[in-house]
mmCIF file of C-alpha atoms in Angstrom:
data_model
loop_
_atom_site.group_PDB
_atom_site.id
_atom_site.type_symbol
_atom_site.label_atom_id
_atom_site.label_comp_id
_atom_site.label_asym_id
_atom_site.label_seq_id
_atom_site.Cartn_x
_atom_site.Cartn_y
_atom_site.Cartn_z
ATOM 1 C CA MET A 1 -29.009 5.470 -18.008
ATOM 2 C CA LYS A 2 -27.696 2.027 -17.476
ATOM 3 C CA LYS A 3 -25.568 2.167 -20.066
ATOM 4 C CA ILE A 4 -23.306 5.288 -19.487
ATOM 5 C CA LYS A 5 -22.659 3.403 -15.651
ATOM 6 C CA SER A 6 -21.879 0.332 -17.394
ATOM 7 C CA LEU A 7 -19.468 2.100 -19.569
ATOM 8 C CA ILE A 8 -18.207 4.506 -16.998
ATOM 9 C CA LEU A 9 -17.582 1.099 -14.144
ATOM 10 C CA VAL A 10 -15.737 -0.381 -17.876
ATOM 11 C CA ALA A 11 -13.763 2.128 -18.217
ATOM 12 C CA LEU A 12 -12.573 2.504 -14.215
ATOM 13 C CA ILE A 13 -11.928 -1.233 -14.530
ATOM 14 C CA LEU A 14 -9.199 -0.882 -17.345
ATOM 15 C CA VAL A 15 -7.785 1.757 -15.564
ATOM 16 C CA LEU A 16 -7.490 1.173 -11.887
ATOM 17 C CA VAL A 17 -6.083 -1.068 -9.999
ATOM 18 C CA LEU A 18 -6.727 -1.478 -6.167
ATOM 19 C CA LEU A 19 -4.419 -4.034 -3.860
ATOM 20 C CA ALA A 20 -5.541 -4.530 -0.323
ATOM 21 C CA ALA A 21 -4.466 -6.411 2.361
ATOM 22 C CA PRO A 22 -2.259 -9.890 1.630
ATOM 23 C CA THR A 23 -4.173 -11.836 3.651
ATOM 24 C CA THR A 24 -7.180 -10.804 1.672
ATOM 25 C CA ALA A 25 -4.592 -11.711 -2.694
ATOM 26 C CA LEU A 26 -5.967 -13.319 -4.811
ATOM 27 C CA GLU A 27 -4.123 -16.230 -5.707
ATOM 28 C CA PHE A 28 -5.338 -18.405 -7.987
ATOM 29 C CA ASN A 29 -4.661 -22.569 -7.839
ATOM 30 C CA ASP A 30 -2.391 -22.255 -10.727
ATOM 31 C CA THR A 31 1.557 -21.223 -11.749
ATOM 32 C CA VAL A 32 2.954 -18.323 -10.036
ATOM 33 C CA TYR A 33 3.846 -17.472 -13.440
ATOM 34 C CA TYR A 34 -0.194 -17.814 -14.391
ATOM 35 C CA ASN A 35 -0.686 -15.925 -11.414
ATOM 36 C CA ILE A 36 1.200 -13.187 -12.448
ATOM 37 C CA ALA A 37 0.235 -12.803 -16.371
ATOM 38 C CA TYR A 38 -3.490 -12.519 -15.360
ATOM 39 C CA GLY A 39 -2.029 -8.737 -15.242
ATOM 40 C CA ARG A 40 -1.681 -9.084 -18.929
ATOM 41 C CA PRO A 41 -2.037 -12.275 -20.230
ATOM 42 C CA ASP A 42 -0.516 -11.349 -23.650
ATOM 43 C CA ALA A 43 2.177 -10.283 -21.860
ATOM 44 C CA SER A 44 5.812 -12.326 -22.882
ATOM 45 C CA PRO A 45 8.400 -14.203 -20.771
ATOM 46 C CA ALA A 46 10.379 -11.793 -20.575
ATOM 47 C CA GLU A 47 7.810 -8.958 -19.038
ATOM 48 C CA ILE A 48 6.777 -10.978 -16.368
ATOM 49 C CA GLU A 49 10.250 -11.186 -15.454
ATOM 50 C CA GLU A 50 11.274 -7.859 -15.407
ATOM 51 C CA ALA A 51 7.848 -7.285 -12.950
ATOM 52 C CA ALA A 52 8.775 -10.095 -10.910
ATOM 53 C CA ARG A 53 12.229 -8.118 -10.052
ATOM 54 C CA LEU A 54 10.247 -4.860 -9.611
ATOM 55 C CA ALA A 55 7.835 -6.559 -6.948
ATOM 56 C CA ARG A 56 11.264 -7.913 -4.976
ATOM 57 C CA ILE A 57 9.634 -11.470 -5.577
ATOM 58 C CA HIS A 58 11.803 -12.898 -8.398
ATOM 59 C CA ASP A 59 14.552 -14.417 -6.191
ATOM 60 C CA PHE A 60 12.523 -16.238 -4.221
ATOM 61 C CA ILE A 61 10.399 -17.372 -7.259
ATOM 62 C CA MET A 62 13.696 -18.334 -9.058
ATOM 63 C CA GLY A 63 14.243 -20.721 -5.614
ATOM 64 C CA LEU A 64 11.137 -22.735 -6.235
ATOM 65 C CA PRO A 65 10.872 -26.421 -7.414
ATOM 66 C CA ASP A 66 10.129 -26.039 -10.928
ATOM 67 C CA GLY A 67 10.642 -21.488 -10.965
ATOM 68 C CA TYR A 68 8.295 -19.993 -12.356
ATOM 69 C CA GLN A 69 5.835 -22.698 -12.605
ATOM 70 C CA THR A 70 5.475 -23.654 -9.268
ATOM 71 C CA ARG A 71 1.685 -23.831 -8.885
ATOM 72 C CA VAL A 72 0.984 -22.312 -5.282
ATOM 73 C CA GLY A 73 -2.150 -23.963 -3.962
ATOM 74 C CA GLU A 74 -6.374 -23.039 -3.502
ATOM 75 C CA ARG A 75 -5.420 -19.273 -2.421
ATOM 76 C CA GLY A 76 -1.992 -19.333 -2.505
ATOM 77 C CA LEU A 77 -2.144 -21.413 0.447
ATOM 78 C CA LYS A 78 1.824 -22.308 -0.594
ATOM 79 C CA LEU A 79 2.857 -18.404 -0.464
ATOM 80 C CA SER A 80 3.322 -16.392 3.000
ATOM 81 C CA GLY A 81 1.178 -12.903 3.137
ATOM 82 C CA GLY A 82 4.234 -10.879 1.749
ATOM 83 C CA GLU A 83 5.581 -13.467 -1.047
ATOM 84 C CA LYS A 84 1.183 -13.087 -2.175
ATOM 85 C CA GLN A 85 1.541 -9.796 -1.957
ATOM 86 C CA ARG A 86 4.564 -9.744 -4.301
ATOM 87 C CA ILE A 87 3.074 -11.226 -6.540
ATOM 88 C CA SER A 88 -0.318 -9.141 -7.049
ATOM 89 C CA ILE A 89 2.546 -6.287 -7.245
ATOM 90 C CA ALA A 90 3.791 -8.329 -10.023
ATOM 91 C CA ARG A 91 0.789 -8.899 -11.451
ATOM 92 C CA ALA A 92 -0.295 -4.619 -10.824
ATOM 93 C CA ILE A 93 3.102 -4.237 -12.614
ATOM 94 C CA LEU A 94 2.306 -5.643 -15.520
ATOM 95 C CA ARG A 95 -0.661 -4.014 -16.109
ATOM 96 C CA ASP A 96 0.438 -0.856 -15.616
ATOM 97 C CA PRO A 97 -3.382 0.911 -14.382
ATOM 98 C CA ALA A 98 -3.049 4.420 -14.192
ATOM 99 C CA ILE A 99 -5.123 4.795 -10.959
ATOM 100 C CA LEU A 100 -3.791 2.696 -7.977
ATOM 101 C CA ILE A 101 -5.367 2.235 -4.448
ATOM 102 C CA LEU A 102 -3.824 0.611 -1.795
ATOM 103 C CA ASP A 103 -5.915 -0.079 0.950
ATOM 104 C CA GLU A 104 -3.715 -1.863 3.806
ATOM 105 C CA ALA A 105 -0.715 -3.093 2.109
ATOM 106 C CA MET A 106 1.307 -3.529 4.607
ATOM 107 C CA ALA A 107 -1.045 -5.069 7.392
ATOM 108 C CA GLY A 108 0.338 -8.481 9.333
ATOM 109 C CA LEU A 109 3.980 -8.474 7.116
ATOM 110 C CA ASP A 110 6.616 -9.774 8.990
ATOM 111 C CA ALA A 111 9.497 -7.136 9.281
ATOM 112 C CA GLU A 112 11.789 -8.669 6.118
ATOM 113 C CA SER A 113 8.891 -9.166 4.614
ATOM 114 C CA GLU A 114 7.923 -5.269 4.941
ATOM 115 C CA SER A 115 10.920 -4.380 3.136
ATOM 116 C CA LEU A 116 9.922 -6.507 0.599
ATOM 117 C CA VAL A 117 6.969 -5.337 -0.199
ATOM 118 C CA ARG A 118 7.460 -1.480 0.902
ATOM 119 C CA GLU A 119 10.238 -1.862 -2.187
ATOM 120 C CA ALA A 120 7.861 -3.710 -4.100
ATOM 121 C CA LEU A 121 4.992 -0.702 -3.746
ATOM 122 C CA ALA A 122 7.735 2.369 -4.350
ATOM 123 C CA ASN A 123 8.183 0.229 -8.252
ATOM 124 C CA LEU A 124 4.638 0.164 -8.456
ATOM 125 C CA MET A 125 3.694 3.420 -7.014
ATOM 126 C CA ARG A 126 6.170 6.008 -9.717
ATOM 127 C CA GLY A 127 4.686 8.026 -12.046
ATOM 128 C CA ARG A 128 1.318 7.061 -11.702
ATOM 129 C CA THR A 129 -1.607 8.556 -9.071
ATOM 130 C CA THR A 130 -2.260 6.027 -6.081
ATOM 131 C CA PHE A 131 -4.708 6.444 -2.675
ATOM 132 C CA VAL A 132 -3.296 5.099 -0.381
ATOM 133 C CA ILE A 133 -6.018 3.890 3.091
ATOM 134 C CA THR A 134 -3.636 2.628 5.785
ATOM 135 C CA HIS A 135 -3.164 3.415 8.912
ATOM 136 C CA ASP A 136 0.967 2.740 9.144
ATOM 137 C CA LEU A 137 2.262 6.444 8.490
ATOM 138 C CA TYR A 138 5.454 5.581 7.453
ATOM 139 C CA THR A 139 3.740 4.657 3.903
ATOM 140 C CA ILE A 140 2.567 7.876 3.466
ATOM 141 C CA GLN A 141 5.740 10.116 4.560
ATOM 142 C CA HIS A 142 6.471 11.589 0.906
ATOM 143 C CA ALA A 143 2.813 11.477 -0.317
ATOM 144 C CA ASP A 144 1.498 14.940 -1.821
ATOM 145 C CA ARG A 145 -1.228 15.456 0.342
ATOM 146 C CA ILE A 146 -2.449 13.500 3.639
ATOM 147 C CA LEU A 147 -6.341 13.244 4.638
ATOM 148 C CA VAL A 148 -6.321 12.190 8.854
ATOM 149 C CA LEU A 149 -9.799 11.033 10.173
ATOM 150 C CA THR A 150 -10.909 10.121 13.026
ATOM 151 C CA ASP A 151 -14.447 8.794 13.426
ATOM 152 C CA SER A 152 -15.532 10.251 10.371
ATOM 153 C CA ARG A 153 -14.194 13.063 10.039
ATOM 154 C CA LEU A 154 -11.587 15.025 8.497
ATOM 155 C CA VAL A 155 -9.454 16.815 11.022
ATOM 156 C CA ALA A 156 -5.857 17.443 9.665
ATOM 157 C CA GLN A 157 -4.390 17.646 5.992
ATOM 158 C CA GLY A 158 -1.066 18.333 4.603
ATOM 159 C CA THR A 159 1.924 16.929 3.572
ATOM 160 C CA HIS A 160 4.170 14.813 6.019
ATOM 161 C CA GLU A 161 5.854 18.344 7.210
ATOM 162 C CA GLN A 162 3.451 20.216 7.557
ATOM 163 C CA LEU A 163 1.945 17.889 9.504
ATOM 164 C CA MET A 164 4.480 17.360 12.078
ATOM 165 C CA ALA A 165 4.449 21.260 12.591
ATOM 166 C CA GLN A 166 0.950 21.139 13.352
ATOM 167 C CA VAL A 167 1.679 18.547 15.807
ATOM 168 C CA ARG A 168 4.077 20.743 17.435
ATOM 169 C CA THR A 169 1.697 23.362 17.487
ATOM 170 C CA MET A 170 -1.174 22.084 18.983
ATOM 171 C CA LEU A 171 0.269 19.876 21.503
ATOM 172 C CA SER A 172 2.047 23.275 22.730
ATOM 173 C CA HIS A 173 -0.848 24.925 23.006
ATOM 174 C CA HIS A 174 -3.714 22.718 23.563
ATOM 175 C CA PRO A 175 -1.928 19.260 25.522
ATOM 176 C CA GLU A 176 -5.172 18.008 27.057
ATOM 177 C CA ASP A 177 -7.116 18.971 23.961
ATOM 178 C CA LYS A 178 -9.166 15.645 22.589
ATOM 179 C CA VAL A 179 -8.719 17.721 18.944
ATOM 180 C CA CYS A 180 -4.657 16.487 20.082
ATOM 181 C CA VAL A 181 -5.614 12.885 19.879
ATOM 182 C CA PHE A 182 -4.462 12.649 15.237
ATOM 183 C CA ALA A 183 -1.158 14.053 16.735
ATOM 184 C CA CYS A 184 -0.402 12.114 18.795
ATOM 185 C CA ASN A 185 -1.109 8.822 16.497
ATOM 186 C CA TRP A 186 1.090 11.106 14.092
ATOM 187 C CA CYS A 187 4.588 11.305 16.064
ATOM 188 C CA SER A 188 4.078 7.704 17.288
ATOM 189 C CA TYR A 189 4.247 6.220 14.046
ATOM 190 C CA ALA A 190 6.126 8.742 11.870
ATOM 191 C CA GLY A 191 8.494 10.486 14.080
ATOM 192 C CA ALA A 192 8.197 11.006 17.311
ATOM 193 C CA ASP A 193 12.034 12.546 17.980
ATOM 194 C CA MET A 194 11.304 14.654 14.899
ATOM 195 C CA ALA A 195 8.766 16.210 16.764
ATOM 196 C CA GLY A 196 9.845 16.641 21.206
ATOM 197 C CA ILE A 197 6.888 14.797 22.104
ATOM 198 C CA SER A 198 7.794 11.458 24.026
ATOM 199 C CA LYS A 199 5.536 8.597 23.287
ATOM 200 C CA LEU A 200 5.236 8.005 26.131
ATOM 201 C CA GLN A 201 3.147 11.363 27.485
ATOM 202 C CA TYR A 202 1.454 11.051 24.361
ATOM 203 C CA PRO A 203 0.336 6.795 23.533
ATOM 204 C CA ALA A 204 -1.138 6.010 20.110
ATOM 205 C CA SER A 205 -4.748 6.018 19.693
ATOM 206 C CA SER A 206 -5.929 4.238 16.981
ATOM 207 C CA HIS A 207 -6.990 6.461 13.449
ATOM 208 C CA LEU A 208 -7.488 5.761 9.157
ATOM 209 C CA ILE A 209 -5.380 7.839 7.772
ATOM 210 C CA ARG A 210 -5.973 8.318 4.057
ATOM 211 C CA THR A 211 -3.333 9.093 1.936
ATOM 212 C CA MET A 212 -3.744 10.720 -1.814
ATOM 213 C CA CYS A 213 -0.225 10.813 -3.580
ATOM 214 C CA SER A 214 0.033 11.713 -7.357
ATOM 215 C CA GLY A 215 2.836 10.113 -9.132
#
């Protein structure tokens, strides 16, 4: 049984990549090149550069003193959260996993970094099964299926459009009901104007959104 469990674990490691919040991004005290190549050590320089371009980090790297040979410092000390995250994305693109898990991958980024990371994530998620755990509803608007949880309980599921329709119905019939609390959050972050609902009338609450997006 232990051998079977070990084989399953190895199989998962080979096909799965986890990308967490920028503050937890793993960076080695080595060159930018090494940090990207860690995803696939046998990759060619051209493949590493292509991964960096798709991750929207190539131009930044070329502006560093030694380009791809610039050392990033212990745990990426010389890099911002957005820069570390895009290097992590480049590493994941290079590895080309079958399954991708994003856990609050946009957390704590400034507006400029957020825009670049969103573009990079779009390239990373294309053509692969992706699970997204996030409070940032913008990230998962195009997901095939969205699961909304509150207090560890499933309160709604569907596509973005289906959930928006539920929001309109629930708030028109039960505006004071606690079951609508997820809808307030959804509207505030994912299109209150579309739903015709005032953000001031229904302030946002904090919930965990789990998303499955099959590429």
